[in-house]
PDB file of C-alpha atoms and ligand atoms in Angstrom:
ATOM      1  CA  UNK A   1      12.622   8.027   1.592  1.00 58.00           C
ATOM      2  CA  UNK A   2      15.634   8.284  -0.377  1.00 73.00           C
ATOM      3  CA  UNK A   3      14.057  11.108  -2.892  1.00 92.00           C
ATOM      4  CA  UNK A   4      12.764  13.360   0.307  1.00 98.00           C
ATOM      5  CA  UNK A   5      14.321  16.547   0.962  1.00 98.00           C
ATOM      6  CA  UNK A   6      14.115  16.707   4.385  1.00 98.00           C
ATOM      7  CA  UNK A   7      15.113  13.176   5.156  1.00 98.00           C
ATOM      8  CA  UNK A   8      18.394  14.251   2.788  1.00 98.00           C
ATOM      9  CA  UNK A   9      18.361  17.154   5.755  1.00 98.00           C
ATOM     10  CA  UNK A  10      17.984  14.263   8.577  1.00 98.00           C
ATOM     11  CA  UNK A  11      20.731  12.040   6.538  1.00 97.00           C
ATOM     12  CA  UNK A  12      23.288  15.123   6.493  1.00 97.00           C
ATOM     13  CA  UNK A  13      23.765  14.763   3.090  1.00 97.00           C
ATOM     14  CA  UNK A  14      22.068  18.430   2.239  1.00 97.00           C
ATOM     15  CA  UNK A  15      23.081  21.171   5.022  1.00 98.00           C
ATOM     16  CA  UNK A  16      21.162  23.034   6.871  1.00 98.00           C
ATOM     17  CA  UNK A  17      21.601  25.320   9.734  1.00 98.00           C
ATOM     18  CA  UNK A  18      20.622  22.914  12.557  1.00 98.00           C
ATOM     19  CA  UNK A  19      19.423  24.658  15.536  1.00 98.00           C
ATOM     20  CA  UNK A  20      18.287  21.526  17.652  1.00 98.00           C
ATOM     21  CA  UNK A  21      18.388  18.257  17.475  1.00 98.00           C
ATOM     22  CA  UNK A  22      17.679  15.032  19.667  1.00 98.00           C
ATOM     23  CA  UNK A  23      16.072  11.492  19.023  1.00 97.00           C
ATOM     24  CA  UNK A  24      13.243  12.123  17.054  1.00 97.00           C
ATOM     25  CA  UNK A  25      13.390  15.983  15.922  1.00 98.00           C
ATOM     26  CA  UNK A  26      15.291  18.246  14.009  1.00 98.00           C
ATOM     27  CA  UNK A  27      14.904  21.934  14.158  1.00 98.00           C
ATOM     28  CA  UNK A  28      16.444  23.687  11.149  1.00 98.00           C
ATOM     29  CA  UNK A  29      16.627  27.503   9.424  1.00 98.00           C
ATOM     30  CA  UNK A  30      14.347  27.989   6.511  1.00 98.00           C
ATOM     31  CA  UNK A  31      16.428  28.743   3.721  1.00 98.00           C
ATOM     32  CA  UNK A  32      13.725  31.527   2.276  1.00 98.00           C
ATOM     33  CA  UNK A  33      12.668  33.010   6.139  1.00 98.00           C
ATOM     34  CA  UNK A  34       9.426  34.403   6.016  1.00 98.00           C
ATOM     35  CA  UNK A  35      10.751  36.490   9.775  1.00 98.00           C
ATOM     36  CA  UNK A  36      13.615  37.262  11.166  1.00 98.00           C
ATOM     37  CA  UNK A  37      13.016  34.045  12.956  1.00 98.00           C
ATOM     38  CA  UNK A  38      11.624  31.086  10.766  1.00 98.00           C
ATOM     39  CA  UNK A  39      13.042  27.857  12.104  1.00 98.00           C
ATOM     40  CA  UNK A  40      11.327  24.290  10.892  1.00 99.00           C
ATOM     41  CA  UNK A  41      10.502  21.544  12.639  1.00 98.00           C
ATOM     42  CA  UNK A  42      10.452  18.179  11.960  1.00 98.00           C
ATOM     43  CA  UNK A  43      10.035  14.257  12.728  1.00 98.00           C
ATOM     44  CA  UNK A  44      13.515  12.460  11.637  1.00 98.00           C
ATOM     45  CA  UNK A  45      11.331   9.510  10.518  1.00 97.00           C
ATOM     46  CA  UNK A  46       9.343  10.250   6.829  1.00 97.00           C
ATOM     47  CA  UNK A  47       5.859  11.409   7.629  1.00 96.00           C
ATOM     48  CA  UNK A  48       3.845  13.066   4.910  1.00 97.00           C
ATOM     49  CA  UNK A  49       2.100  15.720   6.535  1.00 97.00           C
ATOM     50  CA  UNK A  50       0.232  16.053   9.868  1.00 97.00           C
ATOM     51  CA  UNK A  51      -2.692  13.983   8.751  1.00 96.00           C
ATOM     52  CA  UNK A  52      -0.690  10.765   8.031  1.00 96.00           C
ATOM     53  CA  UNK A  53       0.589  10.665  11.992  1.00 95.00           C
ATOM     54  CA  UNK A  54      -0.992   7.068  13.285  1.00 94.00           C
ATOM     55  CA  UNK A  55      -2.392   7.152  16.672  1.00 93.00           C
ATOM     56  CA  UNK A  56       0.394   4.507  17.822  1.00 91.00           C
ATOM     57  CA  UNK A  57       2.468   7.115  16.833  1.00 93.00           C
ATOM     58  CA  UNK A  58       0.927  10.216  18.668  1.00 93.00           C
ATOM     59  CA  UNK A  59       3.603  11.019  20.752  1.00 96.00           C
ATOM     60  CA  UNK A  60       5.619  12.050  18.158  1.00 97.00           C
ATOM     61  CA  UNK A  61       3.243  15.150  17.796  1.00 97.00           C
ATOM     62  CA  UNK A  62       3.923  16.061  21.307  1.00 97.00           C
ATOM     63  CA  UNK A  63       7.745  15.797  20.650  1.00 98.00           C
ATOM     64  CA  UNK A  64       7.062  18.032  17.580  1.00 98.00           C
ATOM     65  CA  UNK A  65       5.276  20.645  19.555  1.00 98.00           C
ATOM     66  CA  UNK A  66       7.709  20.531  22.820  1.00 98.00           C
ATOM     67  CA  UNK A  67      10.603  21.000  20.230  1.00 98.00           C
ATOM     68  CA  UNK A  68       9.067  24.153  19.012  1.00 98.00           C
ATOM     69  CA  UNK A  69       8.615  25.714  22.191  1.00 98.00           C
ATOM     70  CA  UNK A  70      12.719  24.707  22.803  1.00 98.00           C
ATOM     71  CA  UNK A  71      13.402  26.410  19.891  1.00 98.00           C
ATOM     72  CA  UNK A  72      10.951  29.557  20.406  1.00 98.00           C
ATOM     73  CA  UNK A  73      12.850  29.955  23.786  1.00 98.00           C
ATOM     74  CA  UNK A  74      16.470  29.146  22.652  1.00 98.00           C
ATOM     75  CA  UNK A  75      15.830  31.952  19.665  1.00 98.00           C
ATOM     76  CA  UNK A  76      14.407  34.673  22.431  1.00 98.00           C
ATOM     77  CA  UNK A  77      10.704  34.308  20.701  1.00 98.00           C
ATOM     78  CA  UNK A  78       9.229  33.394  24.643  1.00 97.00           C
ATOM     79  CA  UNK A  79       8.541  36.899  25.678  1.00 98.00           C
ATOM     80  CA  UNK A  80       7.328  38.661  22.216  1.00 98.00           C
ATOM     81  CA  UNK A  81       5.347  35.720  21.052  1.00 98.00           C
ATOM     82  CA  UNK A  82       5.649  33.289  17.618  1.00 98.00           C
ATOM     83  CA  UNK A  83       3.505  31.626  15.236  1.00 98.00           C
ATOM     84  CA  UNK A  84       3.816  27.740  14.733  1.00 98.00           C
ATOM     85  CA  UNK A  85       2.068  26.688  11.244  1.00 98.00           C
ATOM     86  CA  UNK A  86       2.087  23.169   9.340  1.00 98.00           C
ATOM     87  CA  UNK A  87       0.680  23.131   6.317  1.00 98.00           C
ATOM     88  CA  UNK A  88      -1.161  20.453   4.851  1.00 97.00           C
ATOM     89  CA  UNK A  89      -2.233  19.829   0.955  1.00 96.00           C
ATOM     90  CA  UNK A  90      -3.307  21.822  -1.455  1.00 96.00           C
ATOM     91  CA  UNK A  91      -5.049  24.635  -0.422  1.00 97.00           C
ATOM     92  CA  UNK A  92      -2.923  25.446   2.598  1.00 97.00           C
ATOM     93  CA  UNK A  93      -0.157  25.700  -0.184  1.00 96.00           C
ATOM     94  CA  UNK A  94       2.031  22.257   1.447  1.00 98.00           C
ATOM     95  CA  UNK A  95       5.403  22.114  -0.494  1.00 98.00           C
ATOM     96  CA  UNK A  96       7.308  19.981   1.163  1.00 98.00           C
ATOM     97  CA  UNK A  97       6.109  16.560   1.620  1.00 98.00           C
ATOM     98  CA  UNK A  98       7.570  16.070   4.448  1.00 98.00           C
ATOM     99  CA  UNK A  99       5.489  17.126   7.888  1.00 98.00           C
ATOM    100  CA  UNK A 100       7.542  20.308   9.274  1.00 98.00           C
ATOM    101  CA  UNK A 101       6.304  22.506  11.493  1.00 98.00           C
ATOM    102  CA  UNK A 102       7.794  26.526  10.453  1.00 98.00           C
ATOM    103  CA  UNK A 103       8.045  28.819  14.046  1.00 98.00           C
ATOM    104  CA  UNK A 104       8.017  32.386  12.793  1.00 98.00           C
ATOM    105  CA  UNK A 105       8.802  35.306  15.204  1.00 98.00           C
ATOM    106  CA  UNK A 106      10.453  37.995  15.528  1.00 98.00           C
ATOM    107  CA  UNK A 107       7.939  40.374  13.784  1.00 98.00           C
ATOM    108  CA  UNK A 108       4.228  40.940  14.740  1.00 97.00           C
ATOM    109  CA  UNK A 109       1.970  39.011  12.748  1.00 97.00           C
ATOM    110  CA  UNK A 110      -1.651  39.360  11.139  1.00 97.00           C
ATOM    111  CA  UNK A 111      -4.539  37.360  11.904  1.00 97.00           C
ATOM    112  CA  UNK A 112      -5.968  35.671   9.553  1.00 96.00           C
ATOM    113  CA  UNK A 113      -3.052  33.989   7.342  1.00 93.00           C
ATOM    114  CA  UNK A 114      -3.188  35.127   3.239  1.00 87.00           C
TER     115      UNK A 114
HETATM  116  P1  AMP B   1       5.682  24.384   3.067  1.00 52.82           P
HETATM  117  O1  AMP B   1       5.368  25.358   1.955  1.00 52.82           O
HETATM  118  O2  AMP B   1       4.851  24.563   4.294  1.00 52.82           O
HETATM  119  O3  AMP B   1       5.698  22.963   2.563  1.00 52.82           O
HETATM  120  O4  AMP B   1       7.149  24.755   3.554  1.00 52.82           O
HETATM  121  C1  AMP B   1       8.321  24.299   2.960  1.00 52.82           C
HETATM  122  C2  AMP B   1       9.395  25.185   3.477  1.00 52.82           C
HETATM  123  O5  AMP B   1      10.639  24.564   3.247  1.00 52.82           O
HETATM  124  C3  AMP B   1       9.462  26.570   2.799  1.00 52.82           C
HETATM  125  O6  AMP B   1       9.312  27.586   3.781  1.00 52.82           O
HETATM  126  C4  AMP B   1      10.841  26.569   2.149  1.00 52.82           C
HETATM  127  O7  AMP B   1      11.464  27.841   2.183  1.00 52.82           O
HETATM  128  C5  AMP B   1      11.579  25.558   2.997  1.00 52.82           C
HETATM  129  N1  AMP B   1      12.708  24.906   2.353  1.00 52.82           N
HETATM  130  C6  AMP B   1      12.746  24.356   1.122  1.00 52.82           C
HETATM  131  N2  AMP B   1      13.958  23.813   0.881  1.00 52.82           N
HETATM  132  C7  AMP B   1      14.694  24.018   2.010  1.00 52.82           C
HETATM  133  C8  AMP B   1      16.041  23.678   2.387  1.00 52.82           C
HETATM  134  N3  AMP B   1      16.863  23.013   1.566  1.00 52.82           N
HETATM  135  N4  AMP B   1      16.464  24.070   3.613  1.00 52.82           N
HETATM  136  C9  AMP B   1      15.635  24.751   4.455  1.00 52.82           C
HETATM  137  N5  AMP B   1      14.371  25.074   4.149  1.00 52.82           N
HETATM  138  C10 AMP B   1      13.902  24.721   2.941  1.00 52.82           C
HETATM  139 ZN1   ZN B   2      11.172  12.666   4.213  1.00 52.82          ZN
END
């Protein structure tokens, strides 16, 4: 989608500080970290949100997840811990339509989310 932010990201023609990339996923800074580690995550295909993945298409969550943990480990988060969030709609306060997964670490975190 031609209009999406992140696929702009994917397309290279907005930078970003890639941190990983292969196939399928792209690993990026935030640009407004919300840790001193807050990376996203996401599929280089256009996917809504988490919801819209179709079960032909399940691996791609998998690739998601492993990518996170790559990027957890490559930014020294493995020992101390990190949070991986996606959020979805509304209420969970979704922004970008665009399914990202954020990693935050780097900080301790409270349970439960504001
Ligand atoms: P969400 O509120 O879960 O949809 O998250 C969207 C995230 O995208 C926020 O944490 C923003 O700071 C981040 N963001 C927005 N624009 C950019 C951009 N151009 N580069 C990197 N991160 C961005
Ligand atoms: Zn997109």
């Amino acid at each position: 989608m031609n209009d999406c932010l992140f696929c702009q990201i994917v397309q290279k023609r907005i930078p970003a500080k890639i941190v990983h990339e292969d196939e399928h996923t792209l690993a990026f800074d935030d640009v407004n970290p919300q840790a001193p580690v807050h990376v996203l995550i996401i599929p280089k295909q256009h996917v809504q949100a988490v919801g819209d993945v179709r079960e032909t298409e399940s691996g791609l969550l998998a690739q998601l997840l492993l990518t996170c943990t790559k990027v957890a480990k490559h930014k020294g988060l493995a020992l101390s811990g990190y949070r991986i969030v996606t959020n979805t709609g509304p209420d969970a306060g979704q922004t970008v339509f665009h399914l990202h997964l954020h990693v935050l670490g780097g900080r301790h975190m409270t349970w439960p989310p504001g």
